[in-house]
Amino acid sequence: MYLSALDYVTITFFTLDLLLRIIFCPNKLRFFFDMVNIVDTISLIAVYSHVIVKLCIPNEKYKESLVDIMEAIHLLRILRLLRILQKMRVFRVLAYSLKTGYQEFILVISFFSFAAVTFGCLICHLDGKNKILHIPDGIYWAVVTMTTVGYGDMYPMTFLGKVIAGCMAVLGSLISASLIPVFVNNFLFFYTNSNNLSLETKPKAKSKTRVGCTGKPKLQKPI
């Protein structure tokens, strides 16, 4: 009961927030093309549609179709956290770092995908009689192995399969080791520049002078 009341309060709050932002936004077209505003609008439409369906239509009739879809769309409300993250300078610097390093990211992902497909097909032919029977299973196993997750639901049984698994684990570690420093260096570079820029743009406190007993001006500490 209390959770339902809290849900209605939050729905009302976000509805008023969206309406006020629409009313006072100077550029309505740009407002509706913003991803965060699109998520807010879709999630609120899903919320009100879900309430209307529950009140006007029996749940049994739409139990496994329409209502479930509405409840799934409710998860979009989690993306409202992006509005908070957009205000944080660290998040903006991180997003800009990822944007500037997209070429290296695409290169690594392409190499990772090529290795996963190649080793997945290879392990399927060399060890296909045991646990890994199909090529999609082999690619799935290759991705899990290269990311060093290792669920254990699939694993090679032959000697050659184990050799391939070991090589893939090492290769995945090397790919991760080559990718992470690129983003870390970009992030540290932009974050340092962002800190320096924020310090330069802060208004400096002006020093005030006052005359002492000797007639010489004394420097007063900034307040």
Short mmCIF file of C-alpha atoms in Angstrom, two decimals:
data_model
loop_
_atom_site.label_atom_id
_atom_site.label_comp_id
_atom_site.label_asym_id
_atom_site.label_seq_id
_atom_site.Cartn_x
_atom_site.Cartn_y
_atom_site.Cartn_z
CA MET A 1 0.00 0.00 0.00
CA TYR A 2 2.72 2.45 0.98
CA LEU A 3 4.77 1.54 -2.08
CA SER A 4 1.78 2.15 -4.35
CA ALA A 5 1.20 5.56 -2.75
CA LEU A 6 4.88 6.39 -3.17
CA ASP A 7 4.69 5.28 -6.80
CA TYR A 8 1.76 7.62 -7.46
CA VAL A 9 3.58 10.50 -5.77
CA THR A 10 6.67 9.98 -7.90
CA ILE A 11 4.54 9.69 -11.04
CA THR A 12 2.88 13.00 -10.22
CA PHE A 13 6.21 14.65 -9.51
CA PHE A 14 7.78 13.50 -12.79
CA THR A 15 4.64 14.49 -14.70
CA LEU A 16 4.75 18.02 -13.32
CA ASP A 17 8.48 18.17 -13.94
CA LEU A 18 8.04 17.17 -17.58
CA LEU A 19 5.15 19.59 -18.15
CA LEU A 20 7.06 22.51 -16.62
CA ARG A 21 10.13 21.74 -18.70
CA ILE A 22 7.99 21.63 -21.84
CA ILE A 23 6.28 24.92 -21.01
CA PHE A 24 9.43 26.87 -20.19
CA CYS A 25 11.70 25.32 -22.81
CA PRO A 26 12.56 27.98 -25.44
CA ASN A 27 13.14 25.40 -28.18
CA LYS A 28 10.34 22.84 -28.20
CA LEU A 29 11.69 20.94 -31.22
CA ARG A 30 15.10 20.44 -29.66
CA PHE A 31 13.44 19.44 -26.40
CA PHE A 32 11.61 16.50 -27.97
CA PHE A 33 14.71 15.30 -29.79
CA ASP A 34 16.71 15.02 -26.58
CA MET A 35 17.19 11.37 -25.54
CA VAL A 36 16.51 11.98 -21.84
CA ASN A 37 13.25 13.79 -22.61
CA ILE A 38 12.22 11.01 -24.99
CA VAL A 39 12.81 8.44 -22.24
CA ASP A 40 10.80 10.53 -19.76
CA THR A 41 7.89 10.90 -22.18
CA ILE A 42 7.76 7.21 -23.14
CA SER A 43 8.01 6.06 -19.54
CA LEU A 44 5.21 8.38 -18.41
CA ILE A 45 2.99 7.27 -21.30
CA ALA A 46 3.66 3.67 -20.31
CA VAL A 47 2.83 4.42 -16.67
CA TYR A 48 -0.51 6.07 -17.46
CA SER A 49 -1.38 3.41 -20.03
CA HIS A 50 -0.63 0.73 -17.47
CA VAL A 51 -2.88 2.41 -14.90
CA ILE A 52 -5.72 2.80 -17.42
CA VAL A 53 -5.43 -0.82 -18.53
CA LYS A 54 -5.48 -2.08 -14.94
CA LEU A 55 -8.51 0.04 -14.06
CA CYS A 56 -10.58 -0.42 -17.21
CA ILE A 57 -9.63 -3.88 -18.52
CA PRO A 58 -9.55 -7.14 -16.58
CA ASN A 59 -6.01 -8.28 -15.91
CA GLU A 60 -6.72 -11.86 -16.87
CA LYS A 61 -7.52 -10.93 -20.44
CA TYR A 62 -4.26 -9.09 -21.03
CA LYS A 63 -2.15 -10.74 -18.37
CA GLU A 64 0.56 -12.03 -20.66
CA SER A 65 0.50 -9.43 -23.40
CA LEU A 66 -0.33 -5.77 -22.94
CA VAL A 67 0.22 -5.38 -19.20
CA ASP A 68 3.53 -7.21 -19.37
CA ILE A 69 4.67 -4.87 -22.12
CA MET A 70 3.69 -1.86 -20.03
CA GLU A 71 5.57 -3.20 -17.03
CA ALA A 72 8.63 -3.80 -19.19
CA ILE A 73 8.53 -0.21 -20.44
CA HIS A 74 8.45 0.91 -16.81
CA LEU A 75 12.10 -0.09 -16.60
CA LEU A 76 12.91 2.91 -18.77
CA ARG A 77 12.38 5.04 -15.67
CA ILE A 78 15.78 3.85 -14.49
CA LEU A 79 17.33 5.80 -17.34
CA ARG A 80 16.22 8.99 -15.60
CA LEU A 81 19.43 8.67 -13.63
CA LEU A 82 21.11 9.98 -16.77
CA ARG A 83 19.66 13.39 -15.93
CA ILE A 84 21.62 13.35 -12.67
CA LEU A 85 24.77 12.04 -14.32
CA GLN A 86 24.62 14.76 -16.97
CA LYS A 87 25.13 17.35 -14.24
CA MET A 88 28.29 15.68 -12.98
CA ARG A 89 31.52 16.91 -14.52
CA VAL A 90 33.19 13.51 -14.09
CA PHE A 91 30.49 11.83 -16.18
CA ARG A 92 30.80 14.45 -18.93
CA VAL A 93 34.56 14.03 -19.01
CA LEU A 94 34.16 10.25 -19.16
CA ALA A 95 31.68 10.50 -22.04
CA TYR A 96 34.00 12.86 -23.93
CA SER A 97 36.94 10.51 -23.33
CA LEU A 98 34.99 7.60 -24.79
CA LYS A 99 33.94 9.77 -27.72
CA THR A 100 37.50 10.81 -28.56
CA GLY A 101 38.82 7.25 -28.29
CA TYR A 102 36.13 5.61 -30.41
CA GLN A 103 38.57 4.68 -33.18
CA GLU A 104 40.73 2.62 -30.84
CA PHE A 105 37.60 1.15 -29.31
CA ILE A 106 36.24 0.07 -32.72
CA LEU A 107 39.62 -1.42 -33.62
CA VAL A 108 39.79 -3.49 -30.46
CA ILE A 109 36.16 -4.62 -30.73
CA SER A 110 36.72 -5.65 -34.35
CA PHE A 111 39.79 -7.66 -33.43
CA PHE A 112 37.95 -9.18 -30.48
CA SER A 113 34.99 -10.18 -32.67
CA PHE A 114 37.27 -11.67 -35.32
CA ALA A 115 39.13 -13.71 -32.71
CA ALA A 116 35.88 -14.89 -31.10
CA VAL A 117 34.41 -16.07 -34.41
CA THR A 118 37.66 -17.73 -35.51
CA PHE A 119 38.34 -19.56 -32.26
CA GLY A 120 34.66 -20.38 -31.83
CA CYS A 121 34.53 -22.17 -35.17
CA LEU A 122 37.88 -23.83 -34.46
CA ILE A 123 36.86 -25.16 -31.05
CA CYS A 124 33.55 -26.38 -32.49
CA HIS A 125 35.37 -28.57 -35.04
CA LEU A 126 38.10 -29.79 -32.68
CA ASP A 127 35.96 -30.38 -29.60
CA GLY A 128 32.47 -30.59 -31.07
CA LYS A 129 31.84 -34.18 -30.02
CA ASN A 130 31.79 -33.35 -26.31
CA LYS A 131 30.10 -30.17 -25.03
CA ILE A 132 30.46 -27.52 -27.75
CA LEU A 133 28.27 -28.82 -30.55
CA HIS A 134 27.35 -25.76 -32.63
CA ILE A 135 29.20 -22.72 -33.95
CA PRO A 136 27.06 -20.20 -31.99
CA ASP A 137 27.90 -22.17 -28.84
CA GLY A 138 31.56 -22.01 -29.80
CA ILE A 139 31.41 -18.23 -30.31
CA TYR A 140 29.63 -17.84 -26.99
CA TRP A 141 32.31 -19.94 -25.29
CA ALA A 142 35.05 -17.91 -27.00
CA VAL A 143 33.58 -14.60 -25.77
CA VAL A 144 33.23 -15.94 -22.22
CA THR A 145 36.78 -17.28 -22.27
CA MET A 146 38.39 -14.18 -23.77
CA THR A 147 36.69 -11.93 -21.25
CA THR A 148 38.04 -14.26 -18.52
CA VAL A 149 34.54 -14.75 -17.11
CA GLY A 150 34.52 -18.52 -17.40
CA TYR A 151 31.00 -19.63 -16.48
CA GLY A 152 31.93 -23.29 -16.75
CA ASP A 153 28.78 -24.35 -18.56
CA MET A 154 30.89 -25.15 -21.63
CA TYR A 155 34.51 -26.22 -21.66
CA PRO A 156 36.76 -28.25 -23.97
CA MET A 157 37.53 -31.87 -23.20
CA THR A 158 40.33 -32.64 -25.68
CA PHE A 159 43.98 -31.64 -25.37
CA LEU A 160 43.86 -29.32 -28.39
CA GLY A 161 40.71 -27.70 -27.08
CA LYS A 162 42.38 -26.95 -23.76
CA VAL A 163 45.39 -25.49 -25.55
CA ILE A 164 43.09 -23.21 -27.56
CA ALA A 165 41.25 -22.20 -24.38
CA GLY A 166 44.52 -21.23 -22.69
CA CYS A 167 45.64 -19.21 -25.71
CA MET A 168 42.30 -17.44 -25.83
CA ALA A 169 42.43 -16.51 -22.14
CA VAL A 170 45.89 -14.99 -22.64
CA LEU A 171 44.75 -13.21 -25.81
CA GLY A 172 41.72 -11.77 -24.05
CA SER A 173 43.89 -10.43 -21.25
CA LEU A 174 46.22 -8.80 -23.79
CA ILE A 175 43.30 -7.17 -25.58
CA SER A 176 41.94 -5.79 -22.30
CA ALA A 177 45.41 -4.59 -21.31
CA SER A 178 45.75 -2.73 -24.61
CA LEU A 179 42.30 -1.16 -24.44
CA ILE A 180 42.10 0.07 -20.84
CA PRO A 181 45.21 2.36 -20.86
CA VAL A 182 43.87 4.24 -23.89
CA PHE A 183 40.70 5.29 -22.07
CA VAL A 184 42.48 5.86 -18.77
CA ASN A 185 45.02 8.21 -20.38
CA ASN A 186 42.30 10.09 -22.25
CA PHE A 187 40.20 10.40 -19.12
CA LEU A 188 43.10 11.65 -16.98
CA PHE A 189 44.11 14.14 -19.67
CA PHE A 190 40.64 15.63 -20.09
CA TYR A 191 39.86 15.51 -16.38
CA THR A 192 43.06 17.40 -15.53
CA ASN A 193 42.29 20.02 -18.16
CA SER A 194 38.73 20.27 -16.87
CA ASN A 195 39.97 20.89 -13.32
CA ASN A 196 42.42 23.53 -14.51
CA LEU A 197 39.73 25.24 -16.56
CA SER A 198 37.29 25.26 -13.66
CA LEU A 199 39.91 26.80 -11.41
CA GLU A 200 40.68 29.50 -13.96
CA THR A 201 37.04 30.42 -14.45
CA LYS A 202 36.30 30.79 -10.74
CA PRO A 203 36.04 34.43 -9.71
CA LYS A 204 39.07 35.45 -7.72
CA ALA A 205 38.54 37.30 -4.46
CA LYS A 206 39.68 40.86 -4.75
CA SER A 207 42.16 42.16 -2.24
CA LYS A 208 41.12 45.22 -0.25
CA THR A 209 43.53 47.75 1.24
CA ARG A 210 43.14 49.86 4.34
CA VAL A 211 45.36 52.53 5.87
CA GLY A 212 47.10 51.64 9.11
CA CYS A 213 48.20 53.84 12.01
CA THR A 214 51.48 54.65 10.28
CA GLY A 215 49.73 55.92 7.19
CA LYS A 216 50.92 53.00 5.07
CA PRO A 217 48.34 50.87 3.36
CA LYS A 218 47.86 47.43 4.86
CA LEU A 219 46.79 44.51 2.72
CA GLN A 220 43.57 42.99 3.94
CA LYS A 221 43.10 39.27 3.41
CA PRO A 222 40.41 38.35 0.93
CA ILE A 223 37.16 37.33 2.50
#
